[in-house]
Structures are given as structure tokens and as C-alpha cells.
Coordinates of N, CA and C in Angstrom, one line a residue:
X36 N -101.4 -44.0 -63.9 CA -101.9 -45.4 -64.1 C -101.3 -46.0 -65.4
X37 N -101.5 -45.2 -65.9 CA -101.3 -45.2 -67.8 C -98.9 -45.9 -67.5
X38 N -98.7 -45.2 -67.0 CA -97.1 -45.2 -67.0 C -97.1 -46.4 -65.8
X39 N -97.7 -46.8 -65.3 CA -97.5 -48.2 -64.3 C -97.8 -49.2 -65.4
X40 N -99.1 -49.3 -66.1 CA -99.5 -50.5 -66.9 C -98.1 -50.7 -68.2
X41 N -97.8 -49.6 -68.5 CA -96.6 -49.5 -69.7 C -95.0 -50.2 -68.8
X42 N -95.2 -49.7 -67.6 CA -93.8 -50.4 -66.8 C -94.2 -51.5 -66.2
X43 N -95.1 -52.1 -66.2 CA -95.5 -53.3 -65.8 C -95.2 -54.6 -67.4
X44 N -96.0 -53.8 -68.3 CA -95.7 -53.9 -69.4 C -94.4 -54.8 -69.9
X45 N -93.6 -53.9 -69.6 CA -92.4 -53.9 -70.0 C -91.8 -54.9 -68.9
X46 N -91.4 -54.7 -67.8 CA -91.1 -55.7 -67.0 C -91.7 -57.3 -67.7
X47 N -93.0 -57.5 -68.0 CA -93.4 -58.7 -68.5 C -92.8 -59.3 -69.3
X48 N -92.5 -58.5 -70.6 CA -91.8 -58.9 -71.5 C -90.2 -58.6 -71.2
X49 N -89.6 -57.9 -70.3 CA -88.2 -58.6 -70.2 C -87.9 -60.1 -69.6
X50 N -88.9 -60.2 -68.9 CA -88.9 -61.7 -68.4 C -88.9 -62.4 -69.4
X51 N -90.2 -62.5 -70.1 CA -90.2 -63.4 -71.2 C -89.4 -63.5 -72.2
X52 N -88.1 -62.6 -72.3 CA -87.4 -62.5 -73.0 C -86.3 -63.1 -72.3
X53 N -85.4 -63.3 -70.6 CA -85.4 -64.1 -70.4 C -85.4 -65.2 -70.2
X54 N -86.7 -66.1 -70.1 CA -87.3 -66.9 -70.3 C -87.1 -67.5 -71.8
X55 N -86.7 -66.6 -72.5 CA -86.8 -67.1 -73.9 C -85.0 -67.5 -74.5
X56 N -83.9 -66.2 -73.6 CA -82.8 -66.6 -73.9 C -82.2 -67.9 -72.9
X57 N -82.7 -68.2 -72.0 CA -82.7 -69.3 -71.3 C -82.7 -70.8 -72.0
X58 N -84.0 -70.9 -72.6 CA -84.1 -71.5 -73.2 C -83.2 -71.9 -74.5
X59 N -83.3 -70.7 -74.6 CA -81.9 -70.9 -76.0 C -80.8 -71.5 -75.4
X60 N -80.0 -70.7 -74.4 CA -79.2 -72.0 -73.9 C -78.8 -72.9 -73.4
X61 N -80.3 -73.6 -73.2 CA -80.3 -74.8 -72.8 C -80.2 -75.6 -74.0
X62 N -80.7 -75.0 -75.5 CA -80.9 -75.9 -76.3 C -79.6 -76.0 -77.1
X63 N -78.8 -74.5 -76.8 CA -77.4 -75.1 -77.2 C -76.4 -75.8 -76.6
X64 N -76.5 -75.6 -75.1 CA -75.7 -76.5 -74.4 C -75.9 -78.0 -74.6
X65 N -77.3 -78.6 -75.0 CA -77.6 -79.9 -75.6 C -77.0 -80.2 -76.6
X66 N -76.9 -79.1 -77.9 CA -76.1 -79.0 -78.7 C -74.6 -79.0 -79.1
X67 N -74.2 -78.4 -78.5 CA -72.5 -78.4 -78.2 C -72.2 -79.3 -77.6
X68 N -72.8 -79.4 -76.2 CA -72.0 -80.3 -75.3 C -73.6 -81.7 -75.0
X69 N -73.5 -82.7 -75.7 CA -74.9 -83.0 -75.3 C -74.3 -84.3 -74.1
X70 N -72.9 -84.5 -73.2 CA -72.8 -84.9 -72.3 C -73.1 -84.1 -71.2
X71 N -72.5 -82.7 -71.4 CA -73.4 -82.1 -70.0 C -74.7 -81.7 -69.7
X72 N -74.9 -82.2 -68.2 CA -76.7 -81.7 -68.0 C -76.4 -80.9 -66.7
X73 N -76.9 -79.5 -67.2 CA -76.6 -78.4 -66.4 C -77.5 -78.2 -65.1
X74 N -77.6 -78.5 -63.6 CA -78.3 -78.3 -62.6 C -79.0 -77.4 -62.7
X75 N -78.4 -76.3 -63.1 CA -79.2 -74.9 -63.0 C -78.7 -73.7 -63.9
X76 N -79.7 -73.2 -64.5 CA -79.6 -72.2 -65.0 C -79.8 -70.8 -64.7
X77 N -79.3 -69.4 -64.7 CA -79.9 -68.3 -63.8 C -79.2 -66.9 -64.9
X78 N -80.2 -65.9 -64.8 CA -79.5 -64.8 -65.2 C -78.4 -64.4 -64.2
X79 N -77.5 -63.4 -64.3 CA -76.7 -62.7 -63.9 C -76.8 -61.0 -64.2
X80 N -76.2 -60.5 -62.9 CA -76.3 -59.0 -63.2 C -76.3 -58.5 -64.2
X81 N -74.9 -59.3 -64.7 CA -74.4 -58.5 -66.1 C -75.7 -59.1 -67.1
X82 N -75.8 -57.9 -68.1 CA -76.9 -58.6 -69.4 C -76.2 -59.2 -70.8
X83 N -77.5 -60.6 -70.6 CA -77.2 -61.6 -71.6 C -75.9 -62.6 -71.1
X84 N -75.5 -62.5 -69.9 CA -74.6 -63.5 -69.4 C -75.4 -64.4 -68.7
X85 N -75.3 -65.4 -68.6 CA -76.1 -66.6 -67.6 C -75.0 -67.1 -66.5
X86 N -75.7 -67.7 -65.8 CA -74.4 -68.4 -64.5 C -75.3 -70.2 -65.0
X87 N -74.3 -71.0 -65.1 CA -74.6 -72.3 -65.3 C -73.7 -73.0 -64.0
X88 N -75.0 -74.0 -63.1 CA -74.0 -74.7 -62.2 C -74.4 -76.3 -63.1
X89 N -73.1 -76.7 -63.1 CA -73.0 -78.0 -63.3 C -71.9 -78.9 -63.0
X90 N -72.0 -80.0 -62.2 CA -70.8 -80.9 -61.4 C -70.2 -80.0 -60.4
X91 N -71.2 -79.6 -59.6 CA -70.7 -78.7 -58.1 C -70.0 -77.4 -58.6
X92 N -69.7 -76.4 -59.7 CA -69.0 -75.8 -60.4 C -70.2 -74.7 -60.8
X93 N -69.7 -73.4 -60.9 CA -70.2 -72.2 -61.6 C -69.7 -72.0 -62.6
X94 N -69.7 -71.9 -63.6 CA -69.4 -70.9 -65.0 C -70.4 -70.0 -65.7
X95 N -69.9 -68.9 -66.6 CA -71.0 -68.4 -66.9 C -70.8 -67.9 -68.5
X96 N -71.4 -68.1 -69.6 CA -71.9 -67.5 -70.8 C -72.8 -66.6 -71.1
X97 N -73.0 -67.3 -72.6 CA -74.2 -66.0 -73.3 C -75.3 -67.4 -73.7
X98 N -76.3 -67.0 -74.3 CA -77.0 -68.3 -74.8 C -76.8 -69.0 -76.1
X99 N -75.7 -68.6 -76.5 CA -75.0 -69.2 -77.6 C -73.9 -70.3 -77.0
X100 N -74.1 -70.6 -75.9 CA -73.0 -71.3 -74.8 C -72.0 -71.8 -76.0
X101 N -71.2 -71.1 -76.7 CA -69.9 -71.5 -77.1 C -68.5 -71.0 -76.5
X102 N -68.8 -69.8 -75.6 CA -67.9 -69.8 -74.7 C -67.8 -69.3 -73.5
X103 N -67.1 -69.7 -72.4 CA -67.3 -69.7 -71.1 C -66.1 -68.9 -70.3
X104 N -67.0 -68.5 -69.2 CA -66.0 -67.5 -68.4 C -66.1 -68.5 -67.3
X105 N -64.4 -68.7 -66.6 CA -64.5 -69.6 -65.3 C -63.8 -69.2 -64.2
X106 N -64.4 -68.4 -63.3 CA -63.3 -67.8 -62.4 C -64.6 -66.8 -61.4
X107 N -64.3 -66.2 -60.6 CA -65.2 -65.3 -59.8 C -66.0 -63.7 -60.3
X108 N -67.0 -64.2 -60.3 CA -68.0 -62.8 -60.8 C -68.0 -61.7 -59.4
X109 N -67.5 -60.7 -59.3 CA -67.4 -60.3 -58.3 C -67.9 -58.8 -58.0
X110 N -68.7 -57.9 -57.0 CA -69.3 -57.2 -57.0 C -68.4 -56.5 -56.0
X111 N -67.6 -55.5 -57.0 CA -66.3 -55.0 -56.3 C -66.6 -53.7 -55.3
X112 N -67.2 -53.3 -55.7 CA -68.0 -52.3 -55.1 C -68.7 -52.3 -53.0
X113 N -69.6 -53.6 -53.4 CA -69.3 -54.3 -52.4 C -68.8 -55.4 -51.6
X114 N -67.5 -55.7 -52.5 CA -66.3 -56.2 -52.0 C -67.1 -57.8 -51.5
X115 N -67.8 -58.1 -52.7 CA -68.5 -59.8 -52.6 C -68.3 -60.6 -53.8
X116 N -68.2 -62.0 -53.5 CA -68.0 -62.5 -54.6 C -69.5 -63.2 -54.6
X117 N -69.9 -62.8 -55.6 CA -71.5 -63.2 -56.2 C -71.0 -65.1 -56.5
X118 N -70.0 -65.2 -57.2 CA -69.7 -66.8 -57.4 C -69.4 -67.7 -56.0
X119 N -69.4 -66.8 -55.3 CA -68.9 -67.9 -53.6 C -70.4 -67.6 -53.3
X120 N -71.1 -67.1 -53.3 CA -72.5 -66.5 -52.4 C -72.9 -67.8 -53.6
X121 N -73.0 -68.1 -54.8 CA -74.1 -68.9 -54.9 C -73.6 -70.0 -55.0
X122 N -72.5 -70.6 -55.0 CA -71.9 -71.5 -54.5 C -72.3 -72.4 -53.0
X123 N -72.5 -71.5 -52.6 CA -72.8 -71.6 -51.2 C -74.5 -72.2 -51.4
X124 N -75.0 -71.3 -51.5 CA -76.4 -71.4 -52.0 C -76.8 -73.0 -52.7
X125 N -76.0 -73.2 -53.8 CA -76.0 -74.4 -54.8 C -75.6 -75.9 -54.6
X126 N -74.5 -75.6 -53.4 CA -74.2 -77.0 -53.0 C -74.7 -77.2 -51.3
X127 N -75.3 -76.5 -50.8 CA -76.0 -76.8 -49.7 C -76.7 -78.2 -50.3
X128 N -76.9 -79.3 -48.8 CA -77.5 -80.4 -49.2 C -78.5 -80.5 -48.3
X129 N -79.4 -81.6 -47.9 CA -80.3 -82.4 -46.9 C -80.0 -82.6 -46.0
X130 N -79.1 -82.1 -44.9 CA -78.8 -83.2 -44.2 C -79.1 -84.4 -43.4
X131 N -80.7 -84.4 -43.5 CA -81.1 -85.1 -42.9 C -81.4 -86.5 -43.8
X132 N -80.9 -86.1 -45.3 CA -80.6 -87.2 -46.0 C -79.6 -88.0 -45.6
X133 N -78.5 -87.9 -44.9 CA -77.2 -88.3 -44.9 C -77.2 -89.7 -44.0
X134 N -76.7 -90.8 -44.4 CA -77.2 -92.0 -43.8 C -75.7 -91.9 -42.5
X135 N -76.5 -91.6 -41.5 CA -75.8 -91.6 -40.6 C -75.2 -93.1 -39.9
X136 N -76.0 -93.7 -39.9 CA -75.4 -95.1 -39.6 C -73.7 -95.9 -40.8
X137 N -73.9 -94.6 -41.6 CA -72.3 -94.6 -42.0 C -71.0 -94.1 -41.6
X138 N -71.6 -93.3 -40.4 CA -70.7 -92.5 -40.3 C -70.1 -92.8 -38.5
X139 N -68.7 -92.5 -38.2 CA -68.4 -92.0 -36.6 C -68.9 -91.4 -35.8
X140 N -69.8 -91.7 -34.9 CA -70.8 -90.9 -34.0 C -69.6 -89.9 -32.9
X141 N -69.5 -88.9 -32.7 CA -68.6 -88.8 -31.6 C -69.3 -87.0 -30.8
X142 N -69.3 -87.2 -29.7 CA -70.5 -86.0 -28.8 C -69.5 -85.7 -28.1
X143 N -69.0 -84.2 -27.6 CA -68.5 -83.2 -26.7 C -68.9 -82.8 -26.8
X144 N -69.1 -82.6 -25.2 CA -69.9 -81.7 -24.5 C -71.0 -81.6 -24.2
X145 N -72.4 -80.4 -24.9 CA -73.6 -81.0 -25.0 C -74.0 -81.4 -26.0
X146 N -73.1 -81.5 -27.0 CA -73.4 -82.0 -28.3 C -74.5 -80.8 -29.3
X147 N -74.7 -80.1 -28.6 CA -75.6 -79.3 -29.4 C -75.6 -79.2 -30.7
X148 N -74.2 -78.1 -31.2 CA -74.2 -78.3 -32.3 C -73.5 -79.1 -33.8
X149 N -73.8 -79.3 -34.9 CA -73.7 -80.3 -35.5 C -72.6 -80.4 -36.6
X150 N -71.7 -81.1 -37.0 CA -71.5 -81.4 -37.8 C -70.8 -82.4 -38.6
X151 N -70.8 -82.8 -40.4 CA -71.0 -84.0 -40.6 C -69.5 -84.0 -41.7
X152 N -68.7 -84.7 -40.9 CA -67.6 -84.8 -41.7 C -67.1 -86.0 -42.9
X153 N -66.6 -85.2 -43.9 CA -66.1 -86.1 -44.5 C -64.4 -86.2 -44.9
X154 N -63.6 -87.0 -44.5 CA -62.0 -87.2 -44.0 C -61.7 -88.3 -44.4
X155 N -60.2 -88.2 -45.0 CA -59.2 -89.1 -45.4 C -58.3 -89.1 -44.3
X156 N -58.0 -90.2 -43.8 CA -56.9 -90.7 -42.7 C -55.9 -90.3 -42.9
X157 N -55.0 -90.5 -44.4 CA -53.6 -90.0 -44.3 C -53.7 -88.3 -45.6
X158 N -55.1 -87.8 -45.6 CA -55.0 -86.5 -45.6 C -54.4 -85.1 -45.0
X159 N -53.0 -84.7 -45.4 CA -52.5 -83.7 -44.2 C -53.8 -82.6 -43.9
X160 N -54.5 -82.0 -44.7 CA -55.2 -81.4 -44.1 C -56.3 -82.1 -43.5
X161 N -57.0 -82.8 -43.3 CA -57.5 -83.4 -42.3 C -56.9 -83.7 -40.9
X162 N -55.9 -83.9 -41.4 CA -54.9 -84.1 -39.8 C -55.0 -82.9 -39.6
X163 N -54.7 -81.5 -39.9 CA -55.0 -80.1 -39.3 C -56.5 -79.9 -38.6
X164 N -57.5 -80.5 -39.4 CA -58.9 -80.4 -39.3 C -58.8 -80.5 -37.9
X165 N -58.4 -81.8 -37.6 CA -58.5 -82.7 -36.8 C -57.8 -81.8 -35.1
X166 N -56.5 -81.3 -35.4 CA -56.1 -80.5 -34.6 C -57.0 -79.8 -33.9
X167 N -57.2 -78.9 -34.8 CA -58.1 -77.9 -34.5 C -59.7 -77.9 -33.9
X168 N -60.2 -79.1 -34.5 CA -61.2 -80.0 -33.2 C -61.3 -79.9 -32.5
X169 N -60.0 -80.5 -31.9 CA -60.1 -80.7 -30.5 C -60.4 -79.4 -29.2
X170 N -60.1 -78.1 -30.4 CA -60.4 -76.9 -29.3 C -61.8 -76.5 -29.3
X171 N -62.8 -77.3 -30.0 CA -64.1 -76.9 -29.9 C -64.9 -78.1 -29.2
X172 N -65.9 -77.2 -28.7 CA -66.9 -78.1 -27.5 C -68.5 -77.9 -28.2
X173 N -69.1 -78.7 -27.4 CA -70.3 -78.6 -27.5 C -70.5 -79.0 -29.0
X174 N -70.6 -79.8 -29.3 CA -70.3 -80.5 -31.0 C -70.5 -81.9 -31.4
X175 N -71.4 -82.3 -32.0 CA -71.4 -83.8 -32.1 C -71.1 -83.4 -33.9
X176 N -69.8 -84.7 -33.8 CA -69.1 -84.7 -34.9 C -69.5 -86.3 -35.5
X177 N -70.1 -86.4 -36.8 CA -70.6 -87.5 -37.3 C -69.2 -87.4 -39.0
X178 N -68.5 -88.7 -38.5 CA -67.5 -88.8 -39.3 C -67.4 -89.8 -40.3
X179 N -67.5 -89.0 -41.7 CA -68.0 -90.3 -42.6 C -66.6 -90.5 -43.2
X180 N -65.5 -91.9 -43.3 CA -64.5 -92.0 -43.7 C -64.5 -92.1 -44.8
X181 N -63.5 -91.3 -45.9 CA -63.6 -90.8 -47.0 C -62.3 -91.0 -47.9
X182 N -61.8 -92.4 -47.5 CA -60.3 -92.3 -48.2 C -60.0 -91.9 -50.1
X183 N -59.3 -91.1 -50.2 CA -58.6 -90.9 -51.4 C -57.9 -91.7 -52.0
X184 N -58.2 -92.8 -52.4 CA -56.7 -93.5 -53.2 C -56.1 -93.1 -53.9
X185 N -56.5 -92.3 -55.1 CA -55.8 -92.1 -55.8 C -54.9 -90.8 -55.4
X186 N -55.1 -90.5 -54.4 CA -53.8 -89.7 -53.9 C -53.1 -90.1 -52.2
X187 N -53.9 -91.0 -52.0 CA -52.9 -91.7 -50.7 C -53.8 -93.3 -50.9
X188 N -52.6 -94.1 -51.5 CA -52.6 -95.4 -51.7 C -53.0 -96.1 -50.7
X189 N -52.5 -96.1 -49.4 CA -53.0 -96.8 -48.0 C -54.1 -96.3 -46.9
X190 N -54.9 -95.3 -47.8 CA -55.7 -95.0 -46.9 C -56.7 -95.8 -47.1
X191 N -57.4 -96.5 -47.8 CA -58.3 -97.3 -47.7 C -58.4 -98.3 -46.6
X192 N -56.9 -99.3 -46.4 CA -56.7 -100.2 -45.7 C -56.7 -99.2 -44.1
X193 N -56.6 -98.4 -44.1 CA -56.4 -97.5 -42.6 C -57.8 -97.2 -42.0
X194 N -58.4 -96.8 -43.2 CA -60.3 -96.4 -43.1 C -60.8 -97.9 -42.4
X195 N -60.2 -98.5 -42.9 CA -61.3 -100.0 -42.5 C -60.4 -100.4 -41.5
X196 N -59.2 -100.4 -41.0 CA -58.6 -100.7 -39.9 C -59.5 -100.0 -38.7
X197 N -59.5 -99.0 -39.3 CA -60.5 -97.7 -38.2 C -61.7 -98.1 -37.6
X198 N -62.2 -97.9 -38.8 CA -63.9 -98.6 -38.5 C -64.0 -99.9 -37.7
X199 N -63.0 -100.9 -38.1 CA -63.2 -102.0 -37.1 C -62.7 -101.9 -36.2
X200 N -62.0 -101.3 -35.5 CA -61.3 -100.8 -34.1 C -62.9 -100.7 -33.2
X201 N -62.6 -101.3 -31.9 CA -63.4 -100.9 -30.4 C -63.5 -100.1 -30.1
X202 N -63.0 -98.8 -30.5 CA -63.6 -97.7 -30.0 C -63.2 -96.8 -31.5
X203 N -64.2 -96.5 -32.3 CA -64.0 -95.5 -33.6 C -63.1 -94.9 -33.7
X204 N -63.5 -93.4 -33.2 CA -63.6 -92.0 -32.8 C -61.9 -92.4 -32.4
X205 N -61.9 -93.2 -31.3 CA -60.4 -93.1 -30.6 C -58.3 -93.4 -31.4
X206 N -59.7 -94.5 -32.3 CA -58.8 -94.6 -33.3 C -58.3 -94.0 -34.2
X207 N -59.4 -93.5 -34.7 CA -59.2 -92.2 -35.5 C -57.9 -91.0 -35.1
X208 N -58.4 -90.7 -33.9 CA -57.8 -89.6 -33.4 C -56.1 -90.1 -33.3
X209 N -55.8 -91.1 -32.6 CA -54.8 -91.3 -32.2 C -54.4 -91.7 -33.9
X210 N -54.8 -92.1 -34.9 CA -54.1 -92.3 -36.1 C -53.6 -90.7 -36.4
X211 N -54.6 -90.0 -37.1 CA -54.6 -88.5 -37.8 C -53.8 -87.5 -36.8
X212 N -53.6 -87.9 -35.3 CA -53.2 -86.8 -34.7 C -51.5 -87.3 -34.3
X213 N -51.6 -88.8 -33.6 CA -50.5 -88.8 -33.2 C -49.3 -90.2 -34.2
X214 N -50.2 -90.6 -35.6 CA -49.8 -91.9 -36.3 C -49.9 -93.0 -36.0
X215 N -50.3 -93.5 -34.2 CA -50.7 -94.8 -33.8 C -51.5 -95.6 -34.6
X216 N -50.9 -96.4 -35.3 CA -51.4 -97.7 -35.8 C -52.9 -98.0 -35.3
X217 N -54.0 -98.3 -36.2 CA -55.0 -98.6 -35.8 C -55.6 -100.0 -35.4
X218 N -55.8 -100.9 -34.4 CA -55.6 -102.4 -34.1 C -56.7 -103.0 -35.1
X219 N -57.5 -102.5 -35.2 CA -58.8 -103.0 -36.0 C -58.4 -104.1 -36.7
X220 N -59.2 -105.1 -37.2 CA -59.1 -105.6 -38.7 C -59.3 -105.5 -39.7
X221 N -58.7 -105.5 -40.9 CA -59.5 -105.2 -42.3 C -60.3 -105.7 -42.8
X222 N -61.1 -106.8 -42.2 CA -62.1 -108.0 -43.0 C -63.2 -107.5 -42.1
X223 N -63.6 -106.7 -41.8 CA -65.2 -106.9 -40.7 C -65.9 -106.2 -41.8
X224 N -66.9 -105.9 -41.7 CA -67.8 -105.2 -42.9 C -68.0 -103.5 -42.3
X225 N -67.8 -102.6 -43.8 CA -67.5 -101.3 -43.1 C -68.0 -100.5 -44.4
X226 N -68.8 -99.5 -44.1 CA -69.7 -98.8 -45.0 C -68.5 -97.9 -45.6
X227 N -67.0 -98.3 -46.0 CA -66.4 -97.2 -46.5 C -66.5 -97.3 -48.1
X228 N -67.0 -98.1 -48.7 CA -67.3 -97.9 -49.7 C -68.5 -97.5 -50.2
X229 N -69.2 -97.5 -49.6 CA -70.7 -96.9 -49.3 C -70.2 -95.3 -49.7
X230 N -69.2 -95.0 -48.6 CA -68.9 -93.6 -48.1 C -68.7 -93.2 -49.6
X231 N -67.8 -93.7 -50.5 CA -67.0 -93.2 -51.4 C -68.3 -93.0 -52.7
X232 N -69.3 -93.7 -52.4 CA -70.3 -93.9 -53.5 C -71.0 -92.4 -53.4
X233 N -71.5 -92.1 -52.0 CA -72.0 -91.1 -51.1 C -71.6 -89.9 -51.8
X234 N -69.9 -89.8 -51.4 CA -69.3 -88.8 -52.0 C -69.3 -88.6 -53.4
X235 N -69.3 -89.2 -54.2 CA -69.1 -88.8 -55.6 C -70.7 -88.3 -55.9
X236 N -72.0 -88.4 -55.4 CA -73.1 -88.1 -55.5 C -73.3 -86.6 -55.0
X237 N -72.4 -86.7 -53.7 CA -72.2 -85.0 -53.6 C -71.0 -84.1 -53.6
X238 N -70.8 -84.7 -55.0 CA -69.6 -84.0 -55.7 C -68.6 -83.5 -54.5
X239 N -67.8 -84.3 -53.4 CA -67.4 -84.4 -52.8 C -65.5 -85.1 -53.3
X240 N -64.7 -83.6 -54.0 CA -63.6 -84.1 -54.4 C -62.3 -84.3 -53.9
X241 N -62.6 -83.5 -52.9 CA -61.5 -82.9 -51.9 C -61.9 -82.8 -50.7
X242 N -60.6 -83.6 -49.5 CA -60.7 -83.4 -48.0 C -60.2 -82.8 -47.4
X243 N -60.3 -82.3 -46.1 CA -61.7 -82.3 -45.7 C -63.1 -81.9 -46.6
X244 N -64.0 -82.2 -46.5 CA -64.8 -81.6 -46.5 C -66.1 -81.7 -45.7
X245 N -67.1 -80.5 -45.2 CA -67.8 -80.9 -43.9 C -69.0 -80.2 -44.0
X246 N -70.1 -80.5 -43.7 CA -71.5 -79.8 -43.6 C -71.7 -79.4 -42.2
X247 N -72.8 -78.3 -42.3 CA -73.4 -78.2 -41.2 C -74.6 -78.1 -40.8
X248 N -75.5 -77.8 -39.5 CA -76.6 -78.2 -39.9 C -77.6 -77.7 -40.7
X249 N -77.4 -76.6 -41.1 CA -78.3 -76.3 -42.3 C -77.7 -76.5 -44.0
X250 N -77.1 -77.6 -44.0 CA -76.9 -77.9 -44.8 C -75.4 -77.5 -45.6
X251 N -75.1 -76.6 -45.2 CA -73.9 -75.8 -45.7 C -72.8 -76.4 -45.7
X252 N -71.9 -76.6 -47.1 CA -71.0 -77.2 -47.3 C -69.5 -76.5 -47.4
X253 N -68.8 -76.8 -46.4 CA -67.5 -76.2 -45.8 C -66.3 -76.9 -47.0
X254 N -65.5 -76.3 -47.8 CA -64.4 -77.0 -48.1 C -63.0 -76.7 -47.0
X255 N -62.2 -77.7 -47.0 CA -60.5 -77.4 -46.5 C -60.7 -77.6 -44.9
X256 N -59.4 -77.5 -44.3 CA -59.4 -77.2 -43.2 C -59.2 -75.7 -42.8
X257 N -59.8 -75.8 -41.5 CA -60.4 -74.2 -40.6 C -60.0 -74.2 -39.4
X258 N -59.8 -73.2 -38.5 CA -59.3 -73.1 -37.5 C -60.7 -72.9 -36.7
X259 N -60.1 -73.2 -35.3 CA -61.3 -73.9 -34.2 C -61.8 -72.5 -34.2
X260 N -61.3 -71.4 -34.0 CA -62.5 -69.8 -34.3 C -63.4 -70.0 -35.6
X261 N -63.2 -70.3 -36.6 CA -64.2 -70.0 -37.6 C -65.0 -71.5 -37.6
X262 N -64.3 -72.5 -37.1 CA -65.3 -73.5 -36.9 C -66.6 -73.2 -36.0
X263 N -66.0 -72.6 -34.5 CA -67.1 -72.1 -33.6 C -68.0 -71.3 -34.6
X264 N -67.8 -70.1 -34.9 CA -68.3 -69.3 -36.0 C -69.5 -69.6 -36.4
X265 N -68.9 -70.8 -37.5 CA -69.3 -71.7 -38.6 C -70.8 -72.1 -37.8
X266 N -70.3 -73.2 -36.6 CA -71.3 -74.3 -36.1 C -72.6 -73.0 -35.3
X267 N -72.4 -71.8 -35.1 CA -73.2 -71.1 -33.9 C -73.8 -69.9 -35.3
X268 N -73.4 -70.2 -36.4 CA -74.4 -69.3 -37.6 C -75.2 -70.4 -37.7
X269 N -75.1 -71.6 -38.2 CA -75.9 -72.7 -38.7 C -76.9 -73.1 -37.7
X270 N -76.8 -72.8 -36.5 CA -78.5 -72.9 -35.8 C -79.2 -72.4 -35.6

């Protein structure tokens, strides 16, 4: 009894001592950097290193946060990267937050499983994305247009050609897959700037990028196997 109360003991106060270097550097990262505000703070395996997420991003210190490790913590042993596992973990979202009336509704098949894209028109990897789609069923694909300008100058005008087109989805496709010109007009009213607001809120920098329904946030383009994969873990 006597050696549980003393290891109980002690457990208490290593917490509190976490709890206490934590704190520390929270009060120096105010310090040093008082424009960053760090989402989350967490110990790490290693001791007296912390993992800081902040702006969709992992790095990790001591609580003197004057300097930073940026690259993958990795648990070689068993052959994982601890920085993608909480990555994963950290930028999951709501999706039932996601204002879908912004987005391309498009159902194959039974529509069962879900997911909520975000895509630039004259994105080459999106056009791959987009490929690769086509070999998966049973999928309702909710497409929020996500043009890049500052790396394809005409995608904006293409996103809103899109959206105002008669049939979405059809436009889309035949743009990203085969280049056909989208008939739409550019003056009707079109939530792509909405879109772009959306995205910077979910640190959304790079396209593709896609959720699924439990929230999990996919970067790049994937082949229609690890999409299946993807969409049949998430339910």
C-alpha cells in the first residue's frame, strides 16, 4: 500500500510538473513571439519537448520556446510517424459545420458514402483528382470551388463560369477532365468567394484538398483504391 501511495505520489507531481512546464511555455511563446496563438499545446514522448500546433502545422520545443524542431517525430521502431497521426487528429473538422449550400451537390450511385471537396479548376492535381473519381461509386461528392489565384490567374473567372452553368457537376467535369469551355456567365451570384473565406478559416492552402465523413482531412490527389479505402474507413 505504502509503495502505491508513494507511486501515486509521484505520478501527481510529474503531472504537475508538466502542467507547470506547459505553462512556461505558453508564457514564453507570448513572449517571444506575441503574434502567434498556439491551438494546442501537448507533451511528447521525448522529455521536456512539447508538440505546438499552430496554423494547421506541428512543431516542437522545450518551454523556453526559443527554438524549434520542424519536420517529423517518428517512432522508428514502430515504423509511425507520431507527427502525421496527430496531424490527422488536429486538423479533423465538423463536418456538419460545412455550409453545404456552397458547394456542388453531385450523387453516384447510392450515394452512401461522403465526401466534401475542395478544388481549383485549372489545378493539375485536381484534374488527376478528378480522373480518378470517376472510378469510384457509391459517393456523394459535395464540391466547394476553391480557385487559387495567386497560382492560376484564370481560375477565378472559370469557378464562376462553372457555378453559373445549367448543370454544375457537368461543367466542371467536362472543364478539369476534357478543357471544354464552361457556357455559364460570370455575373450571376456564386458563393466562390464565400468558398475562399471558408478556406483560409480551415487553413486550407493547397489543392485538392478533401474531408470525409468523420471529419478527416485528406491533402493532394489519390488514386480511386485509396479513395475507396479512405471513404469505407470513415463510416
Amino acid at each position: 500500500m505504502k509503495k502505491l501511495i508513494a507511486a501515486l505520489g509521484l505520478s501527481l507531481m510529474t503531472m504537475g510538473l508538466a502542467h507547470a512546464d506547459i505553462a512556461t511555455l505558453k508564457a514564453n511563446l507570448q513572449k517571444n513571439y506575441p503574434d502567434i496563438t498556439p491551438q494546442s499545446i501537448q507533451p511528447t514522448p521525448i522529455k521536456d519537448i512539447y508538440e505546438v500546433y499552430m496554423d494547421g502545422e506541428v512543431v516542437y520545443t522545450n518551454d523556453e520556446a526559443r527554438y524549434f524542431f520542424i519536420g517529423n517525430m517518428v517512432d522508428l521502431k514502430n515504423k509511425v510517424s507520431l507527427t502525421e497521426q496527430r496531424l490527422q487528429e488536429l486538423n479533423k473538422i465538423d463536418v456538419k459545420t460545412l455550409p453545404l449550400n456552397q458547394a456542388i451537390k453531385h450523387v453516384k450511385g447510392n450515394g452512401k458514402r461522403v465526401m466534401y471537396v475542395f478544388s481549383d479548376p485549372d489545378c493539375p492535381y485536381c484534374h488527376a483528382l478528378e480522373e480518378e473519381l470517376k472510378k469510384v461509386d457509391n459517393v456523394t461528392v459535395y464540391l466547394f470551388l476553391y480557385p487559387l489565384k495567386n497560382l492560376h490567374p484564370n481560375a477565378e473567372t472559370m469557378a464562376q463560369k462553372i457555378w453559373c452553368s445549367k448543370d454544375k457537376y457537368s461543367a466542371w467535369e467536362n472543364y478539369v477532365l476534357d478543357r471544354k469551355q464552361p457556357t455559364g456567365k460570370e455575373s450571376c451570384t456564386t458563393p466562390v468567394q464565400k468558398n475562399l473565406e471558408l478556406g483560409e478559416k480551415l487553413h486550407i492552402d493547397g489543392t485538392p484538398t478533401f474531408f470525409l465523413k468523420d471529419g478527416q482531412r485528406i491533402s493532394g490527389a489519390r488514386s480511386a483504391d485509396d479513395i475507396n479505402q479512405l471513404l469505407d474507413s470513415a463510416q
